[in-house]
Structures are given as C-alpha cells and as structure tokens.
CSV table of C-alpha atoms and ligand atoms in Angstrom, one decimal:
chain,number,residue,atom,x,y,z
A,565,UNK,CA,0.0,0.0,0.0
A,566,UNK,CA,2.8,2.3,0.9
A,567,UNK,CA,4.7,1.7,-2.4
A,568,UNK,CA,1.4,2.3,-4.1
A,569,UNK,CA,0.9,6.1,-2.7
A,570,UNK,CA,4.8,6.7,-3.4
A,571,UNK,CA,3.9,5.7,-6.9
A,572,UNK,CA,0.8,8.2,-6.9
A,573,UNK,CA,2.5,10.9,-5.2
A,574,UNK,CA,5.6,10.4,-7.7
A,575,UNK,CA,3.0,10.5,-10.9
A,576,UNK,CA,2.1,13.4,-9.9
A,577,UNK,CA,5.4,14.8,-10.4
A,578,UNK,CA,6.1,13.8,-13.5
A,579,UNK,CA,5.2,16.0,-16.7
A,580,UNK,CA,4.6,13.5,-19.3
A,581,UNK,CA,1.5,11.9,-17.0
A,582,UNK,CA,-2.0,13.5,-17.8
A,583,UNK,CA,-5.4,12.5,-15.8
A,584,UNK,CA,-9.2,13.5,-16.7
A,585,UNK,CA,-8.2,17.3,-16.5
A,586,UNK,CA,-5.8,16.7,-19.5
A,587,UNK,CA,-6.4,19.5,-22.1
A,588,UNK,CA,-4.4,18.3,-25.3
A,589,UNK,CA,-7.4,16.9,-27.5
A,590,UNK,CA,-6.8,18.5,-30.7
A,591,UNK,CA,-3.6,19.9,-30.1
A,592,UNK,CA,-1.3,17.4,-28.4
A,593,UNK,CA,1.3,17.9,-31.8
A,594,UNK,CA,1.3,21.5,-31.1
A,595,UNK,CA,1.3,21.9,-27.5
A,596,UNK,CA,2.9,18.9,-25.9
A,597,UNK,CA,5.0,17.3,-28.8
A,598,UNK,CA,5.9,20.6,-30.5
A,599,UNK,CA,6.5,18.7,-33.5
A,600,UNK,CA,4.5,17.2,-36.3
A,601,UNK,CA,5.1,13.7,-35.8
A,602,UNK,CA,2.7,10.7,-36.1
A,603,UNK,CA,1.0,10.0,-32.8
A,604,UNK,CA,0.6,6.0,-32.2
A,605,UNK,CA,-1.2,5.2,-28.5
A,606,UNK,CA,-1.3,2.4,-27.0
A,607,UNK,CA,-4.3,1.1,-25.1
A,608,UNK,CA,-4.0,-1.2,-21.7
A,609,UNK,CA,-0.4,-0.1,-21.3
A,610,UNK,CA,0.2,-1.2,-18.4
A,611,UNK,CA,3.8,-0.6,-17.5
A,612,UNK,CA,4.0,0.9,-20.8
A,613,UNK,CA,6.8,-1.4,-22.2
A,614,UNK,CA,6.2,-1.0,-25.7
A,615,UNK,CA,5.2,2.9,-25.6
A,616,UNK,CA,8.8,3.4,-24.0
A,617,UNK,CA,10.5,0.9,-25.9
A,618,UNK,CA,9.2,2.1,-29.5
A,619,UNK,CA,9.6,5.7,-28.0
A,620,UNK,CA,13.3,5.3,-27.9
A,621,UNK,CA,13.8,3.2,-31.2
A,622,UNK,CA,12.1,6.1,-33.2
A,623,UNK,CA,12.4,9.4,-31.9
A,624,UNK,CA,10.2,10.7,-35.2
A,625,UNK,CA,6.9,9.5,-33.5
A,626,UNK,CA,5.6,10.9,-30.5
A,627,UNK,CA,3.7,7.8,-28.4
A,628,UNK,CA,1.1,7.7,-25.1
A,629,UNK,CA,0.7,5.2,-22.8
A,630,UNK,CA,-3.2,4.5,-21.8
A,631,UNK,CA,-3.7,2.8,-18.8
A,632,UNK,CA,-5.9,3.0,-15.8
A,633,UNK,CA,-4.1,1.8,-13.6
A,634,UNK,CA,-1.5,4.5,-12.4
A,635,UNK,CA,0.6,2.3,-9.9
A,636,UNK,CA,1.5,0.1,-13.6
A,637,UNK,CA,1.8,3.0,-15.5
A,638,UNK,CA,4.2,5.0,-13.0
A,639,UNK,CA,7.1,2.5,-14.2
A,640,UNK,CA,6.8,3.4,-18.0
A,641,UNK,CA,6.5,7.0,-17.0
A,642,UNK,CA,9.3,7.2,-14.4
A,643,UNK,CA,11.8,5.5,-17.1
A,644,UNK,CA,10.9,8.0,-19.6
A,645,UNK,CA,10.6,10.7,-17.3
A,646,UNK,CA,14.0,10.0,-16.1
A,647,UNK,CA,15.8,9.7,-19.5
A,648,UNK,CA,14.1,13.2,-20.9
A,649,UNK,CA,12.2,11.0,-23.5
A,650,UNK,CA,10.2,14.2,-25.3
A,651,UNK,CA,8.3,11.8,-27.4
A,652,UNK,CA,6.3,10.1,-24.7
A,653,UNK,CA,3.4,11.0,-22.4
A,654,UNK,CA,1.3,8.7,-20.4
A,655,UNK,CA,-2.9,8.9,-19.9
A,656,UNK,CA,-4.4,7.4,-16.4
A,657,UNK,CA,-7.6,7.3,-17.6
A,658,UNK,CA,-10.3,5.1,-18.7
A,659,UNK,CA,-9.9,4.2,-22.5
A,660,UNK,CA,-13.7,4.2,-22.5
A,661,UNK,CA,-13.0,8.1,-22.3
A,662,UNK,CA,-10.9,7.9,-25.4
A,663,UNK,CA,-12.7,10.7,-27.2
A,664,UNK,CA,-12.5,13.3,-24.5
A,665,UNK,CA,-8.6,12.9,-25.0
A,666,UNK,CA,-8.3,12.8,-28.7
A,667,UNK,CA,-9.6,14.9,-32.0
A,668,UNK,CA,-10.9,13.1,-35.1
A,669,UNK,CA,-8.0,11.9,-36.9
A,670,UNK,CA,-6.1,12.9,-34.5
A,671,UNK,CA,-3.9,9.4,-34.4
A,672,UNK,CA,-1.7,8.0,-36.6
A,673,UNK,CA,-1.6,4.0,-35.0
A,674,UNK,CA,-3.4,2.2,-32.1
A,675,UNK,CA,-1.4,-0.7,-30.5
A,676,UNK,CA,-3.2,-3.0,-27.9
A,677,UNK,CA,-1.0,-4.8,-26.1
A,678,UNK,CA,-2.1,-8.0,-24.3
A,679,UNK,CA,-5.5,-6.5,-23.3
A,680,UNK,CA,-7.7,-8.1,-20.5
A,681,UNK,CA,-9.7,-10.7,-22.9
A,682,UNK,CA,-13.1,-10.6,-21.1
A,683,UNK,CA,-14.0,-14.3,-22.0
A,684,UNK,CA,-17.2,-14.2,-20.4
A,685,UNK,CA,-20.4,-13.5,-23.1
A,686,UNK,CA,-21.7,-10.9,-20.4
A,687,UNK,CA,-18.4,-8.7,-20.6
A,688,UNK,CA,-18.0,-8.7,-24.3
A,689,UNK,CA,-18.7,-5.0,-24.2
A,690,UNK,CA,-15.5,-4.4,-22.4
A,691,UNK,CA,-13.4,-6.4,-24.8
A,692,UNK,CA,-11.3,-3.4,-26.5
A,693,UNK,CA,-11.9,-4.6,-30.0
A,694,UNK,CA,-15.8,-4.4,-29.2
A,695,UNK,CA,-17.6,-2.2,-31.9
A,696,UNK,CA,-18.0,0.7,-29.3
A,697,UNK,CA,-14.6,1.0,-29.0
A,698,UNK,CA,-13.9,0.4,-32.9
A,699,UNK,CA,-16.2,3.1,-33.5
A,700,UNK,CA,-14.1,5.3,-31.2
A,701,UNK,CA,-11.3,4.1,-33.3
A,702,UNK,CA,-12.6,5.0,-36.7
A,703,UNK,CA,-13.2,8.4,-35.5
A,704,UNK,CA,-9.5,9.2,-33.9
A,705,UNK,CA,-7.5,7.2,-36.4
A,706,UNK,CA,-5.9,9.1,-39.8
A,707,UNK,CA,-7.5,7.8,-42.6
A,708,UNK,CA,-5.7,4.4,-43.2
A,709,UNK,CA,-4.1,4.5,-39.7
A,710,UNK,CA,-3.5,1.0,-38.3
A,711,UNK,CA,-4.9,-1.1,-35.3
A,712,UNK,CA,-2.4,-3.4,-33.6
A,713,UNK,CA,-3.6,-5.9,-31.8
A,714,UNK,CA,-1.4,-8.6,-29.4
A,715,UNK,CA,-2.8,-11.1,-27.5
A,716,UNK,CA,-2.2,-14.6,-26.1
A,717,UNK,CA,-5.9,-15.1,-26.8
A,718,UNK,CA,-6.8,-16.8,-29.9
A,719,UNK,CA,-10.5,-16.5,-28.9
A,720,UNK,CA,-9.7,-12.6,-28.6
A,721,UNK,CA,-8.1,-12.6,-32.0
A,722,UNK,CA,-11.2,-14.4,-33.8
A,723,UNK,CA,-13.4,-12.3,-32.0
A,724,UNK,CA,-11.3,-8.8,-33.2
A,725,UNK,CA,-10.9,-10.3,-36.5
A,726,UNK,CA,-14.8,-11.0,-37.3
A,727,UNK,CA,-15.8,-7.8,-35.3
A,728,UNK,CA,-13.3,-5.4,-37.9
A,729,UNK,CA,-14.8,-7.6,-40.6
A,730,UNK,CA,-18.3,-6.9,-39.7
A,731,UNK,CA,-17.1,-3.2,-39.4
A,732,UNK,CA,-16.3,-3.1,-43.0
A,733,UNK,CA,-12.7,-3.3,-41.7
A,734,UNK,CA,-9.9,-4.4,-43.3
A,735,UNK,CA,-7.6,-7.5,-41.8
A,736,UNK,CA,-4.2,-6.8,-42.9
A,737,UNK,CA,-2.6,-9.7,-40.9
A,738,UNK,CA,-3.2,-12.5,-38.7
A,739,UNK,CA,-1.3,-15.5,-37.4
A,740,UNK,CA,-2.1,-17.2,-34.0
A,741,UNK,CA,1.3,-18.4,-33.3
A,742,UNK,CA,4.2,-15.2,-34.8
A,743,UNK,CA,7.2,-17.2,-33.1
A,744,UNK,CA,6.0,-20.5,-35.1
A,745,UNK,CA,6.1,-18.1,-38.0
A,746,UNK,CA,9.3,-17.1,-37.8
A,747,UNK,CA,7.5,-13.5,-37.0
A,748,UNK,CA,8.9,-13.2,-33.4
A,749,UNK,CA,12.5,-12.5,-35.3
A,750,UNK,CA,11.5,-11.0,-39.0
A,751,UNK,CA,10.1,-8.0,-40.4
A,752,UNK,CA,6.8,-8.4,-42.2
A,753,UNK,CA,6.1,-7.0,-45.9
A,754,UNK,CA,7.1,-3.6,-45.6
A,755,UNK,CA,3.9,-2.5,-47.2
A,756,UNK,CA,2.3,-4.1,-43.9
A,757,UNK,CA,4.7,-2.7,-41.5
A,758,UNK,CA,6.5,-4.2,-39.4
A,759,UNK,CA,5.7,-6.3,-36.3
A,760,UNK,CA,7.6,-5.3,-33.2
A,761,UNK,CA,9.9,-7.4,-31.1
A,762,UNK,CA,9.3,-5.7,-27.9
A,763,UNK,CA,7.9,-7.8,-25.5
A,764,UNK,CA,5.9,-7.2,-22.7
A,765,UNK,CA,5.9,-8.4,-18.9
A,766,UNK,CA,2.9,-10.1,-20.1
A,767,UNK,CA,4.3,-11.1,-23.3
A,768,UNK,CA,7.4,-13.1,-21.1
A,769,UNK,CA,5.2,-14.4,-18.8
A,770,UNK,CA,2.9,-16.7,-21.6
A,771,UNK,CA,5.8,-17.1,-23.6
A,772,UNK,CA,7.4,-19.0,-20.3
A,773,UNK,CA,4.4,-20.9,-20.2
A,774,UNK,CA,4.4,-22.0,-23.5
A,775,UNK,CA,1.5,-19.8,-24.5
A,776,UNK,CA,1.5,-18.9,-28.3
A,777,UNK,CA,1.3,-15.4,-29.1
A,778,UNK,CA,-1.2,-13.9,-32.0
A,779,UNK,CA,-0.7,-11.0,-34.0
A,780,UNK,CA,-3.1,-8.6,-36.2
A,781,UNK,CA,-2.9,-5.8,-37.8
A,782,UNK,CA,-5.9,-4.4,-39.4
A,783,UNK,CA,-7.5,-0.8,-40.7
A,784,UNK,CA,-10.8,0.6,-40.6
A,785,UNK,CA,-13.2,2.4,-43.6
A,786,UNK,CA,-13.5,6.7,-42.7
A,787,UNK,CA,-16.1,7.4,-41.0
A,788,UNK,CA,-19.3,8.3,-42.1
A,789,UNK,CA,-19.0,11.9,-43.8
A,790,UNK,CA,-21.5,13.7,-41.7
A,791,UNK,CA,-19.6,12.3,-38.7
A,792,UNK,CA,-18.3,15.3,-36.8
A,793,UNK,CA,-14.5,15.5,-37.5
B,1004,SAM,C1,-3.4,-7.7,-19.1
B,1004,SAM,S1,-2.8,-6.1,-18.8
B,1004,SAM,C2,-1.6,-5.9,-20.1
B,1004,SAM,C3,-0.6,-4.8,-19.8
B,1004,SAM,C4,0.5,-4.5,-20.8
B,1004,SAM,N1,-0.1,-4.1,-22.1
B,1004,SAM,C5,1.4,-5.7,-21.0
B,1004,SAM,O1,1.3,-6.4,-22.0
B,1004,SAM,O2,2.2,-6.0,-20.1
B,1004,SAM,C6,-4.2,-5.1,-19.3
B,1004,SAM,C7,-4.1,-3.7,-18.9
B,1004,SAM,O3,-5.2,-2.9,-19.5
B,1004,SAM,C8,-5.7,-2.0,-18.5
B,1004,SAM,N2,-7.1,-1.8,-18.9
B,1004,SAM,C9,-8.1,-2.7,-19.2
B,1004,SAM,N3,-9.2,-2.2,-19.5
B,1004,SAM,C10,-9.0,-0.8,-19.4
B,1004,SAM,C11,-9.9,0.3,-19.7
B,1004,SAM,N4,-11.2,0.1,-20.0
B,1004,SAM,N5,-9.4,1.5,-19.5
B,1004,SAM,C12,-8.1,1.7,-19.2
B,1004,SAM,N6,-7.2,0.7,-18.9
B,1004,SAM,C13,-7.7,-0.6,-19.0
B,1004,SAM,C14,-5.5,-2.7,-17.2
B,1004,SAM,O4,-5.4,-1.7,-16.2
B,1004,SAM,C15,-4.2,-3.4,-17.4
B,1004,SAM,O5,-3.1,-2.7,-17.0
C-alpha cells in the first residue's frame, strides 16, 4: 500500500503523465509534442513497455501510454521521465474516455497490447476490440491509420478479427502463433509494416508458459462523412 501512494504521489510529479483534467485533445502535436510527428497510442499499457520501448527506437513518432491503472503506468512513466524521453506521455484514464482525449484523426496507430480478454459473453462490451470501442477508433484514427492488436488469446483474436470484418474493416494480418512463423525474429512486408519485437511483462510471462502469441494488424473504412471531425 505504501509503495502504491509513493507511486501516486511520484506521478504526480512527473510532466509526461496527464489525468481526466488533461487538455491536449486537438492539439497534443502542437502543445505537448511541438513537432508534427505521427502520434501512435497504446491502449492497456500497463507498464508501458512497448510505448517506452518504441519511444526510444524512433524518436520521429511521439507515443502515449493508456492505462488506468496509475501504480502500472508509473514505471513506464518514471523510465521515460528519467531519461528526458520528449516523445512520450502517459494517460491514467479510462480508455472508454478515449474521445474526451483525442480529435478526429487525431492518431496515426493504435497498439493494444495483451488486453484483458473478457471471456465471459456478459463482458463482451468491455473487450477493446468491441464495436463501441472500434467506432471510437474510426473516429480518432488518420484515414488508413493502423490497429495493432497482441494477444495470447486466440479467442480474442477471432473475435477482433470477425468484429473489424463486420465493421467493413480491413484484416491486414493475422497469425495465431508469430514465433512459429518465424515473425517473433523478422520484419513483415514492408507494405504491412513491421511487427515489433518488444515484449511485454505479459508477453514473457505466456511465452514462459508455452502460450503462443497472435498478432493482427488491421485498418478501418472513414467514418461516415456527416460524422463530426
Ligand atoms: C493484461 S494487462 C496488459 C498490460 C500490458 N499491455 C502488457 O502487455 O504487459 C491489461 C491492462 O489494460 C488495462 N485496462 C483494461 N481495461 C481498461 C480500460 N477500459 N481503460 C483503461 N485501462 C484498461 C488494465 O489496467 C491493465 O493494465
């Protein structure tokens, strides 16, 4: 419990950690970033492994870490905090919120890493590939902008898969097993992009238990036109 309020009081500090008060919707290039770099989030952070780690290997994106849980999030934050990472912020919020944080077209890429799969039939709603959430998607993503989805789930992949389908999405790729594939270690088609090595606590912790790990990568039609954007 103690470590827990150090964490809290600590966030606090930091000035790449935003709450519900945040005020960059719209203008998080101009105001935070100060550049015009792509802006790729990623959803269910946690400790915000792969926002930090892709942070670092490509200093021409700007990346946030969304998580709800702030004592998780406080270790991606305080790494990049510590190393003056200016491409990387961090939102404790609830990603159900999305659009309160984020302009139409605002983002470039949407990774969700190893999100909570919600197995049961009465929590589908909260699965993150859920058509709520994809139509929060369409709305914030560039036209074209990707959705990144890794899980150790296979049900959670069929289920994203046919729910982008039935969204008029488009499935760019999809294996249930990347390390059978050889995808653990190679780059994909660079037309696809590439698929990132960066593993997760998560990611080391099924991979220890033999767990295979799925992959997909997939876009969504623009929005209706007389959607506000
Ligand atoms: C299984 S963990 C994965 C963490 C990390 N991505 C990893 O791979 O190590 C799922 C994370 O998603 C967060 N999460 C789940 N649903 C959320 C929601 N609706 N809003 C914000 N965070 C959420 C949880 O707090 C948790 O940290």
């Amino acid at each position: 419990v103690k470590q827990k309020l150090n964490r809290y009081n600590e966030l606090e500090m930091f000035t790449n950690v935003f709450e519900g008060d945040c005020m960059y919707k719209g203008v998080w290039n101009k105001e935070f970033f100060k550049n015009e770099h792509p802006i790729i989030i990623e959803l269910g952070c946690g400790r915000g492994e792969y926002t930090v780690e892709m942070a670092s290997s490509s200093s021409n994106c700007n990346y946030i870490g969304v998580d709800i849980k702030g004592a998780r999030l406080w270790r991606g934050a305080k790494t990049a905090y510590e190393a003056g990472m200016s491409n990387v912020a961090f939102l404790r919020v609830q990603i159900e919120g999305l659009c309160s944080f984020f302009a139409s077209g605002e983002l470039s890429e949407i990774w969700i890493t190893f999100p909570d799969p919600q197995p049961s039939q009465r929590r589908m709603k909260k699965r993150l590939t859920s058509r709520r959430f994809l139509e929060s998607y369409q709305l914030l993503l560039k036209p074209g902008g990707r959705i990144h989805l890794k899980t150790d789930s296979a049900d959670f992949l069929n289920f994203s898969k046919t729910e982008i389908l039935n969204f008029n999405g488009n499935v760019i790729y999809y294996n249930t097993n990347i390390y059978e594939a050889g995808l653990g270690s190679e780059k994909l088609n660079p037309s696809q992009g590439v698929v990132s090595l960066i593993q997760t606590s998560y990611e080391k912790r099924y991979l220890r238990e033999g767990t295979h790990i799925c992959y997909l990568m997939a876009s969504l039609p623009a929005p209706p036109a007389n959607e506000d954007r």
